[in-house]
Structures are given as structure tokens and as C-alpha cells.
PDB file of C-alpha atoms in Angstrom:
ATOM      1  CA  LEU A   1     -47.296 -47.883  15.239  1.00  0.00           C
ATOM      2  CA  GLY A   2     -47.581 -44.546  13.452  1.00  0.00           C
ATOM      3  CA  TRP A   3     -49.879 -43.252  16.184  1.00  0.00           C
ATOM      4  CA  LEU A   4     -47.413 -44.327  18.895  1.00  0.00           C
ATOM      5  CA  TYR A   5     -44.636 -42.333  17.243  1.00  0.00           C
ATOM      6  CA  ALA A   6     -46.961 -39.402  16.520  1.00  0.00           C
ATOM      7  CA  LYS A   7     -48.176 -39.183  20.123  1.00  0.00           C
ATOM      8  CA  GLY A   8     -45.040 -40.458  21.875  1.00  0.00           C
ATOM      9  CA  HIS A   9     -46.926 -43.279  23.578  1.00  0.00           C
ATOM     10  CA  GLY A  10     -44.402 -45.838  24.841  1.00  0.00           C
ATOM     11  CA  VAL A  11     -41.755 -44.513  22.453  1.00  0.00           C
ATOM     12  CA  ALA A  12     -40.060 -41.180  21.902  1.00  0.00           C
ATOM     13  CA  SER A  13     -42.184 -38.900  19.733  1.00  0.00           C
ATOM     14  CA  ASP A  14     -40.817 -39.048  16.188  1.00  0.00           C
ATOM     15  CA  VAL A  15     -42.705 -37.378  13.344  1.00  0.00           C
ATOM     16  CA  GLY A  16     -40.480 -38.997  10.728  1.00  0.00           C
ATOM     17  CA  GLN A  17     -41.235 -42.490  12.032  1.00  0.00           C
ATOM     18  CA  ALA A  18     -44.922 -41.633  12.284  1.00  0.00           C
ATOM     19  CA  LEU A  19     -44.892 -40.525   8.633  1.00  0.00           C
ATOM     20  CA  HIS A  20     -43.078 -43.725   7.607  1.00  0.00           C
ATOM     21  CA  TRP A  21     -45.569 -46.057   9.297  1.00  0.00           C
ATOM     22  CA  PHE A  22     -48.649 -44.067   8.281  1.00  0.00           C
ATOM     23  CA  SER A  23     -47.398 -44.129   4.676  1.00  0.00           C
ATOM     24  CA  GLN A  24     -46.852 -47.879   4.789  1.00  0.00           C
ATOM     25  CA  ALA A  25     -50.374 -48.507   6.062  1.00  0.00           C
ATOM     26  CA  ALA A  26     -51.970 -45.863   3.838  1.00  0.00           C
ATOM     27  CA  GLU A  27     -50.481 -47.336   0.660  1.00  0.00           C
ATOM     28  CA  GLN A  28     -51.992 -50.674   1.696  1.00  0.00           C
ATOM     29  CA  GLY A  29     -55.406 -49.001   1.871  1.00  0.00           C
ATOM     30  CA  GLU A  30     -55.832 -48.485   5.621  1.00  0.00           C
ATOM     31  CA  PRO A  31     -58.283 -45.511   5.842  1.00  0.00           C
ATOM     32  CA  GLY A  32     -57.235 -44.320   9.307  1.00  0.00           C
ATOM     33  CA  ALA A  33     -53.623 -44.021   8.154  1.00  0.00           C
ATOM     34  CA  GLN A  34     -54.756 -42.260   4.974  1.00  0.00           C
ATOM     35  CA  HIS A  35     -56.671 -39.754   7.092  1.00  0.00           C
ATOM     36  CA  ASN A  36     -53.659 -39.187   9.343  1.00  0.00           C
ATOM     37  CA  LEU A  37     -51.448 -38.580   6.315  1.00  0.00           C
ATOM     38  CA  GLY A  38     -54.025 -36.093   5.085  1.00  0.00           C
ATOM     39  CA  MET A  39     -53.792 -34.233   8.394  1.00  0.00           C
ATOM     40  CA  MET A  40     -49.968 -34.212   8.240  1.00  0.00           C
ATOM     41  CA  PHE A  41     -49.983 -32.728   4.729  1.00  0.00           C
ATOM     42  CA  GLU A  42     -52.724 -30.271   5.697  1.00  0.00           C
ATOM     43  CA  THR A  43     -50.819 -28.931   8.706  1.00  0.00           C
ATOM     44  CA  GLY A  44     -47.275 -29.405   7.381  1.00  0.00           C
ATOM     45  CA  LYS A  45     -46.373 -31.599  10.338  1.00  0.00           C
ATOM     46  CA  GLY A  46     -43.286 -33.610   9.374  1.00  0.00           C
ATOM     47  CA  VAL A  47     -43.803 -32.886   5.661  1.00  0.00           C
ATOM     48  CA  PRO A  48     -44.005 -29.756   3.508  1.00  0.00           C
ATOM     49  CA  GLN A  49     -47.547 -28.416   3.706  1.00  0.00           C
ATOM     50  CA  ASP A  50     -49.460 -29.597   0.654  1.00  0.00           C
ATOM     51  CA  GLN A  51     -53.217 -29.043   0.475  1.00  0.00           C
ATOM     52  CA  GLU A  52     -53.555 -31.016  -2.753  1.00  0.00           C
ATOM     53  CA  ALA A  53     -51.878 -34.068  -1.206  1.00  0.00           C
ATOM     54  CA  ALA A  54     -54.015 -33.664   1.928  1.00  0.00           C
ATOM     55  CA  LEU A  55     -57.141 -33.613  -0.204  1.00  0.00           C
ATOM     56  CA  GLY A  56     -56.024 -36.721  -2.075  1.00  0.00           C
ATOM     57  CA  TRP A  57     -55.485 -38.726   1.098  1.00  0.00           C
ATOM     58  CA  TYR A  58     -58.744 -37.527   2.646  1.00  0.00           C
ATOM     59  CA  ARG A  59     -60.572 -38.550  -0.520  1.00  0.00           C
ATOM     60  CA  ARG A  60     -59.066 -42.052  -0.517  1.00  0.00           C
ATOM     61  CA  ALA A  61     -60.145 -42.571   3.088  1.00  0.00           C
ATOM     62  CA  ALA A  62     -63.540 -40.937   2.561  1.00  0.00           C
ATOM     63  CA  GLU A  63     -64.322 -43.194  -0.372  1.00  0.00           C
ATOM     64  CA  GLN A  64     -63.805 -46.149   1.968  1.00  0.00           C
ATOM     65  CA  GLY A  65     -66.392 -44.694   4.333  1.00  0.00           C
ATOM     66  CA  TYR A  66     -63.999 -43.149   6.875  1.00  0.00           C
ATOM     67  CA  LEU A  67     -66.283 -40.576   8.459  1.00  0.00           C
ATOM     68  CA  ARG A  68     -63.665 -38.108   9.711  1.00  0.00           C
ATOM     69  CA  SER A  69     -62.252 -37.870   6.189  1.00  0.00           C
ATOM     70  CA  GLN A  70     -65.736 -37.496   4.740  1.00  0.00           C
ATOM     71  CA  TYR A  71     -66.289 -34.551   7.068  1.00  0.00           C
ATOM     72  CA  ASN A  72     -62.907 -32.983   6.254  1.00  0.00           C
ATOM     73  CA  LEU A  73     -63.552 -33.420   2.543  1.00  0.00           C
ATOM     74  CA  GLY A  74     -66.928 -31.723   2.985  1.00  0.00           C
ATOM     75  CA  LEU A  75     -65.263 -28.788   4.760  1.00  0.00           C
ATOM     76  CA  ARG A  76     -62.777 -28.398   1.935  1.00  0.00           C
ATOM     77  CA  TYR A  77     -65.437 -28.352  -0.761  1.00  0.00           C
ATOM     78  CA  ASP A  78     -67.387 -25.858   1.343  1.00  0.00           C
ATOM     79  CA  ALA A  79     -64.405 -23.523   1.761  1.00  0.00           C
ATOM     80  CA  GLY A  80     -62.861 -24.096  -1.677  1.00  0.00           C
ATOM     81  CA  GLN A  81     -59.653 -25.183   0.079  1.00  0.00           C
ATOM     82  CA  GLY A  82     -57.402 -27.072  -2.348  1.00  0.00           C
ATOM     83  CA  VAL A  83     -60.375 -27.581  -4.658  1.00  0.00           C
ATOM     84  CA  ALA A  84     -62.973 -25.423  -6.431  1.00  0.00           C
ATOM     85  CA  ARG A  85     -65.842 -24.592  -4.066  1.00  0.00           C
ATOM     86  CA  ASP A  86     -68.724 -26.999  -4.647  1.00  0.00           C
ATOM     87  CA  VAL A  87     -71.664 -26.753  -2.259  1.00  0.00           C
ATOM     88  CA  ALA A  88     -73.322 -29.897  -3.617  1.00  0.00           C
ATOM     89  CA  GLN A  89     -70.162 -31.931  -2.990  1.00  0.00           C
ATOM     90  CA  ALA A  90     -69.735 -30.335   0.444  1.00  0.00           C
ATOM     91  CA  LEU A  91     -73.272 -31.294   1.435  1.00  0.00           C
ATOM     92  CA  ALA A  92     -72.939 -34.798   0.013  1.00  0.00           C
ATOM     93  CA  TRP A  93     -69.798 -35.566   2.015  1.00  0.00           C
ATOM     94  CA  MET A  94     -71.150 -33.887   5.155  1.00  0.00           C
ATOM     95  CA  ARG A  95     -74.282 -35.996   4.915  1.00  0.00           C
ATOM     96  CA  LYS A  96     -72.283 -39.212   4.499  1.00  0.00           C
ATOM     97  CA  ALA A  97     -70.368 -38.445   7.701  1.00  0.00           C
ATOM     98  CA  ALA A  98     -73.511 -37.299   9.519  1.00  0.00           C
ATOM     99  CA  ASP A  99     -75.401 -40.454   8.547  1.00  0.00           C
ATOM    100  CA  GLN A 100     -72.602 -42.467  10.147  1.00  0.00           C
ATOM    101  CA  GLY A 101     -73.027 -40.543  13.397  1.00  0.00           C
ATOM    102  CA  HIS A 102     -70.254 -37.942  13.167  1.00  0.00           C
ATOM    103  CA  ALA A 103     -71.443 -35.232  15.570  1.00  0.00           C
ATOM    104  CA  PRO A 104     -69.567 -32.266  14.005  1.00  0.00           C
ATOM    105  CA  ALA A 105     -71.049 -33.138  10.599  1.00  0.00           C
ATOM    106  CA  GLN A 106     -74.506 -33.463  12.151  1.00  0.00           C
ATOM    107  CA  PHE A 107     -74.059 -30.042  13.758  1.00  0.00           C
ATOM    108  CA  ASN A 108     -72.921 -28.586  10.431  1.00  0.00           C
ATOM    109  CA  LEU A 109     -76.054 -29.901   8.698  1.00  0.00           C
ATOM    110  CA  GLY A 110     -78.248 -28.702  11.554  1.00  0.00           C
ATOM    111  CA  LEU A 111     -76.768 -25.224  11.307  1.00  0.00           C
ATOM    112  CA  ARG A 112     -77.357 -25.105   7.555  1.00  0.00           C
ATOM    113  CA  TYR A 113     -81.015 -26.084   7.903  1.00  0.00           C
ATOM    114  CA  ASP A 114     -81.418 -23.730  10.870  1.00  0.00           C
ATOM    115  CA  LYS A 115     -80.046 -20.707   8.983  1.00  0.00           C
ATOM    116  CA  GLY A 116     -81.082 -21.694   5.454  1.00  0.00           C
ATOM    117  CA  GLN A 117     -77.428 -21.739   4.369  1.00  0.00           C
ATOM    118  CA  ASP A 118     -77.064 -23.452   0.968  1.00  0.00           C
ATOM    119  CA  VAL A 119     -80.304 -25.375   1.687  1.00  0.00           C
ATOM    120  CA  GLU A 120     -83.906 -24.318   2.184  1.00  0.00           C
ATOM    121  CA  GLN A 121     -84.515 -23.294   5.799  1.00  0.00           C
ATOM    122  CA  ASP A 122     -86.124 -26.208   7.625  1.00  0.00           C
ATOM    123  CA  SER A 123     -86.427 -26.099  11.429  1.00  0.00           C
ATOM    124  CA  ALA A 124     -87.597 -29.721  11.600  1.00  0.00           C
ATOM    125  CA  GLN A 125     -84.413 -30.865   9.822  1.00  0.00           C
ATOM    126  CA  ALA A 126     -82.326 -28.554  12.028  1.00  0.00           C
ATOM    127  CA  ILE A 127     -83.862 -30.125  15.141  1.00  0.00           C
ATOM    128  CA  GLU A 128     -83.276 -33.609  13.739  1.00  0.00           C
ATOM    129  CA  TRP A 129     -79.552 -33.057  13.129  1.00  0.00           C
ATOM    130  CA  TYR A 130     -78.921 -30.957  16.243  1.00  0.00           C
ATOM    131  CA  GLY A 131     -80.728 -33.623  18.244  1.00  0.00           C
ATOM    132  CA  ARG A 132     -78.568 -36.446  16.879  1.00  0.00           C
ATOM    133  CA  ALA A 133     -75.404 -34.539  17.702  1.00  0.00           C
ATOM    134  CA  GLY A 134     -76.776 -33.266  21.016  1.00  0.00           C
ATOM    135  CA  GLU A 135     -77.518 -36.786  22.203  1.00  0.00           C
ATOM    136  CA  GLN A 136     -73.845 -37.552  21.612  1.00  0.00           C
ATOM    137  CA  GLY A 137     -72.894 -34.661  23.883  1.00  0.00           C
ATOM    138  CA  HIS A 138     -72.140 -32.019  21.235  1.00  0.00           C
ATOM    139  CA  ALA A 139     -72.540 -28.875  23.334  1.00  0.00           C
ATOM    140  CA  SER A 140     -73.078 -26.364  20.509  1.00  0.00           C
ATOM    141  CA  SER A 141     -75.842 -28.560  19.080  1.00  0.00           C
ATOM    142  CA  GLN A 142     -77.455 -28.741  22.508  1.00  0.00           C
ATOM    143  CA  PHE A 143     -77.311 -24.958  22.822  1.00  0.00           C
ATOM    144  CA  ASN A 144     -78.717 -24.311  19.340  1.00  0.00           C
ATOM    145  CA  LEU A 145     -81.501 -26.796  19.978  1.00  0.00           C
ATOM    146  CA  ALA A 146     -82.335 -24.926  23.179  1.00  0.00           C
ATOM    147  CA  LEU A 147     -82.465 -21.650  21.259  1.00  0.00           C
ATOM    148  CA  ILE A 148     -84.897 -23.097  18.708  1.00  0.00           C
ATOM    149  CA  TYR A 149     -87.267 -24.304  21.429  1.00  0.00           C
ATOM    150  CA  ASP A 150     -86.791 -21.118  23.452  1.00  0.00           C
ATOM    151  CA  THR A 151     -87.697 -18.804  20.585  1.00  0.00           C
ATOM    152  CA  GLY A 152     -90.201 -21.084  18.820  1.00  0.00           C
ATOM    153  CA  HIS A 153     -88.200 -20.696  15.613  1.00  0.00           C
ATOM    154  CA  GLY A 154     -90.187 -22.784  13.141  1.00  0.00           C
ATOM    155  CA  VAL A 155     -91.605 -25.003  15.897  1.00  0.00           C
ATOM    156  CA  ALA A 156     -93.959 -24.619  18.837  1.00  0.00           C
ATOM    157  CA  ARG A 157     -92.192 -22.821  21.676  1.00  0.00           C
ATOM    158  CA  ASP A 158     -91.301 -25.211  24.519  1.00  0.00           C
ATOM    159  CA  GLU A 159     -89.623 -23.629  27.545  1.00  0.00           C
ATOM    160  CA  ALA A 160     -89.218 -26.949  29.342  1.00  0.00           C
ATOM    161  CA  LEU A 161     -87.328 -28.513  26.442  1.00  0.00           C
ATOM    162  CA  ALA A 162     -85.280 -25.362  25.991  1.00  0.00           C
ATOM    163  CA  LEU A 163     -84.304 -25.462  29.653  1.00  0.00           C
ATOM    164  CA  GLN A 164     -83.383 -29.141  29.407  1.00  0.00           C
ATOM    165  CA  TRP A 165     -81.015 -28.527  26.506  1.00  0.00           C
ATOM    166  CA  TYR A 166     -79.563 -25.370  28.081  1.00  0.00           C
ATOM    167  CA  ARG A 167     -78.736 -27.422  31.172  1.00  0.00           C
ATOM    168  CA  ARG A 168     -77.035 -30.152  29.170  1.00  0.00           C
ATOM    169  CA  ALA A 169     -74.902 -27.652  27.241  1.00  0.00           C
ATOM    170  CA  ALA A 170     -74.136 -25.595  30.366  1.00  0.00           C
ATOM    171  CA  ALA A 171     -73.010 -28.670  32.279  1.00  0.00           C
ATOM    172  CA  GLN A 172     -70.419 -29.213  29.547  1.00  0.00           C
ATOM    173  CA  GLY A 173     -69.111 -25.674  29.904  1.00  0.00           C
ATOM    174  CA  HIS A 174     -70.923 -23.930  27.044  1.00  0.00           C
ATOM    175  CA  ALA A 175     -70.708 -20.264  28.047  1.00  0.00           C
ATOM    176  CA  GLY A 176     -73.787 -19.137  26.105  1.00  0.00           C
ATOM    177  CA  ALA A 177     -75.915 -21.818  27.753  1.00  0.00           C
ATOM    178  CA  GLN A 178     -74.535 -20.912  31.177  1.00  0.00           C
ATOM    179  CA  ASP A 179     -75.476 -17.271  30.617  1.00  0.00           C
ATOM    180  CA  CYS A 180     -78.988 -18.275  29.498  1.00  0.00           C
ATOM    181  CA  LEU A 181     -79.420 -20.417  32.611  1.00  0.00           C
ATOM    182  CA  GLY A 182     -78.265 -17.492  34.720  1.00  0.00           C
ATOM    183  CA  THR A 183     -80.919 -15.294  33.096  1.00  0.00           C
ATOM    184  CA  ARG A 184     -83.605 -17.866  33.873  1.00  0.00           C
ATOM    185  CA  TYR A 185     -82.645 -18.082  37.526  1.00  0.00           C
ATOM    186  CA  GLU A 186     -82.359 -14.303  37.820  1.00  0.00           C
ATOM    187  CA  HIS A 187     -85.848 -13.725  36.408  1.00  0.00           C
ATOM    188  CA  GLY A 188     -87.558 -16.943  37.546  1.00  0.00           C
ATOM    189  CA  GLN A 189     -88.225 -17.978  33.965  1.00  0.00           C
ATOM    190  CA  GLY A 190     -89.190 -21.661  33.954  1.00  0.00           C
ATOM    191  CA  VAL A 191     -87.404 -22.155  37.298  1.00  0.00           C
ATOM    192  CA  ALA A 192     -87.806 -20.768  40.811  1.00  0.00           C
ATOM    193  CA  HIS A 193     -86.191 -17.349  41.152  1.00  0.00           C
ATOM    194  CA  ASP A 194     -82.713 -17.829  42.639  1.00  0.00           C
ATOM    195  CA  ALA A 195     -80.271 -14.943  42.374  1.00  0.00           C
ATOM    196  CA  ALA A 196     -77.439 -16.970  43.915  1.00  0.00           C
ATOM    197  CA  GLN A 197     -77.828 -19.626  41.209  1.00  0.00           C
ATOM    198  CA  ALA A 198     -77.976 -16.872  38.610  1.00  0.00           C
ATOM    199  CA  ALA A 199     -74.687 -15.485  39.913  1.00  0.00           C
ATOM    200  CA  SER A 200     -73.113 -18.940  39.854  1.00  0.00           C
ATOM    201  CA  TRP A 201     -74.012 -19.560  36.207  1.00  0.00           C
ATOM    202  CA  TYR A 202     -73.102 -16.020  35.142  1.00  0.00           C
ATOM    203  CA  ARG A 203     -69.719 -16.416  36.834  1.00  0.00           C
ATOM    204  CA  ARG A 204     -68.937 -19.649  34.982  1.00  0.00           C
ATOM    205  CA  ALA A 205     -69.684 -18.001  31.651  1.00  0.00           C
ATOM    206  CA  ALA A 206     -68.011 -14.708  32.620  1.00  0.00           C
ATOM    207  CA  GLU A 207     -64.787 -16.498  33.537  1.00  0.00           C
ATOM    208  CA  GLN A 208     -64.748 -17.925  30.009  1.00  0.00           C
ATOM    209  CA  GLY A 209     -64.819 -14.370  28.663  1.00  0.00           C
ATOM    210  CA  LEU A 210     -68.462 -14.089  27.559  1.00  0.00           C
ATOM    211  CA  PRO A 211     -69.206 -10.315  27.554  1.00  0.00           C
ATOM    212  CA  ALA A 212     -72.968 -10.699  28.201  1.00  0.00           C
ATOM    213  CA  ALA A 213     -72.321 -12.826  31.285  1.00  0.00           C
ATOM    214  CA  GLN A 214     -69.659 -10.412  32.544  1.00  0.00           C
ATOM    215  CA  TYR A 215     -72.177  -7.583  32.264  1.00  0.00           C
ATOM    216  CA  HIS A 216     -74.924  -9.611  33.980  1.00  0.00           C
ATOM    217  CA  LEU A 217     -72.576 -10.552  36.817  1.00  0.00           C
ATOM    218  CA  GLY A 218     -71.556  -6.919  37.165  1.00  0.00           C
ATOM    219  CA  GLN A 219     -75.225  -5.986  37.520  1.00  0.00           C
ATOM    220  CA  LEU A 220     -75.703  -8.513  40.327  1.00  0.00           C
ATOM    221  CA  TYR A 221     -72.709  -7.105  42.218  1.00  0.00           C
ATOM    222  CA  ASP A 222     -73.977  -3.596  41.556  1.00  0.00           C
ATOM    223  CA  GLY A 223     -77.362  -4.336  43.102  1.00  0.00           C
ATOM    224  CA  GLY A 224     -76.314  -6.936  45.664  1.00  0.00           C
ATOM    225  CA  HIS A 225     -78.578  -9.603  44.156  1.00  0.00           C
ATOM    226  CA  GLY A 226     -77.468 -13.156  44.956  1.00  0.00           C
ATOM    227  CA  VAL A 227     -74.060 -11.828  45.996  1.00  0.00           C
ATOM    228  CA  GLU A 228     -72.867  -9.300  48.515  1.00  0.00           C
ATOM    229  CA  GLN A 229     -73.034  -5.822  47.016  1.00  0.00           C
ATOM    230  CA  ASP A 230     -69.576  -4.815  45.857  1.00  0.00           C
ATOM    231  CA  ALA A 231     -69.082  -1.753  43.674  1.00  0.00           C
ATOM    232  CA  SER A 232     -65.444  -2.599  42.925  1.00  0.00           C
ATOM    233  CA  LEU A 233     -66.335  -6.121  41.717  1.00  0.00           C
ATOM    234  CA  ALA A 234     -69.209  -4.681  39.707  1.00  0.00           C
ATOM    235  CA  ALA A 235     -66.783  -2.274  38.044  1.00  0.00           C
ATOM    236  CA  HIS A 236     -64.310  -5.126  37.482  1.00  0.00           C
ATOM    237  CA  TRP A 237     -66.846  -7.167  35.525  1.00  0.00           C
ATOM    238  CA  TYR A 238     -68.206  -4.144  33.664  1.00  0.00           C
ATOM    239  CA  ARG A 239     -64.653  -3.316  32.541  1.00  0.00           C
ATOM    240  CA  LYS A 240     -64.164  -6.894  31.335  1.00  0.00           C
TER     241      LYS A 240
END
């Protein structure tokens, strides 16, 4: 009922009613309602903003195994938001959420192992966590996995696997992956050379505001590769 009032589904949106019903359920131990109360206190939606109260509700839900609260609790320990910064606690809560299949938590762990942030650098662990999230459709995990295979960072370089993950991320609109695909088509790297395809992928990324893709698209217009030569369009994308 709280969700219906919060989202205005079938009833008029009413933050006060949402707070009332979430509070009723949360006090009875319902972890989803506890998490939603945490979000309301965190953002100040319908209540005065209160990070300590948000943390308390997230903790109650997290201790019941509610993965979104476990992740949020991990973020707060990592940032020292409403609590003293504690990397060990951050990692512990992130791992609990990741083990339950929470893709953002899996990505967070993958990134830490990839960069050696608060843990020893471990490309195999990075691939493991990126892969779990990537299989769930987490585009940034797919892109980072592609980068690891593309550069051979801590693993044997594998252009075919890199291309596979770039494609999956690009299909979901990841601008960096779209730009990388464009580069591959422009230079025939792992795919048949196709300047028109390069232009298509560059354009998708460029329209999302990625500077590298805007520059690459400008170059294609400048030289008339895969598109009709157009100095004004080249200048347009260079200026972007």
C-alpha cells in the first residue's frame, strides 16, 4: 500500500500516506518497507532528511538479508556517510549483497579488485564479479570486462571475448563501448573493416556526449570515410 501511494499507482500520489504505511510495515519487521523508509530519510522525501535514521532503517533491513539495504549500507561505510568510514564493514556488506546476486554490488567488488582499491589487485576476482554482473545485463561491468580482455590486464589478451562484451554493453547504450566498437570497425580490428558501421557506432556514442566519439565522428566527416564528406559537420562534431 505504501508503494501505491509513493508511486501514485491506482491512487493519488501521497507521500504522507506512503510514510504511514511503510512505517506500519517496517515496525512489524518487513525489510522492504524498512529499506523504503531508509530511502525517504536519506533523501528527505516526506520527512526531514536524517542520515542517522536512514542508516538505522537500512541496517535493520540489511540484517534480515535485504540485498538493496546491504548494498546501501556498504556504500555508507565506504563513504563515511552517517557513520565513521570503515572499509572492512563496507566490503563485508557489499559482499553479502553481491553473493545474493545484486549486480551493482558485484560491479563495485569487481572494480575494487580491478583497481586494487582497498583490496589486493586481482584480475581473476575482477573478472569473476564483473562477469556475474555482466550476465545480468550490467552494462558498465560488461564494458570493464571487455577492457580487461582487450588489454590483457592480468589475464591472457582475448580480442574475441573483448569484442563480445563490447557488443553487449554497446547494445545497451554504453557510450564507451559504442566508441570502442566504432574504432574496431574503422580499423578492421577483430571485424571486417566497415567505415559506415564505424560511423554508426561513433554517432550513437557522440549523441550521448562522449568527447572521444565526437572527435572520431568529426574525423570521418572530415575525410569522407563511411559518410559523405562534410566539412561543416566535421567542424560541428569537433566543436562538441
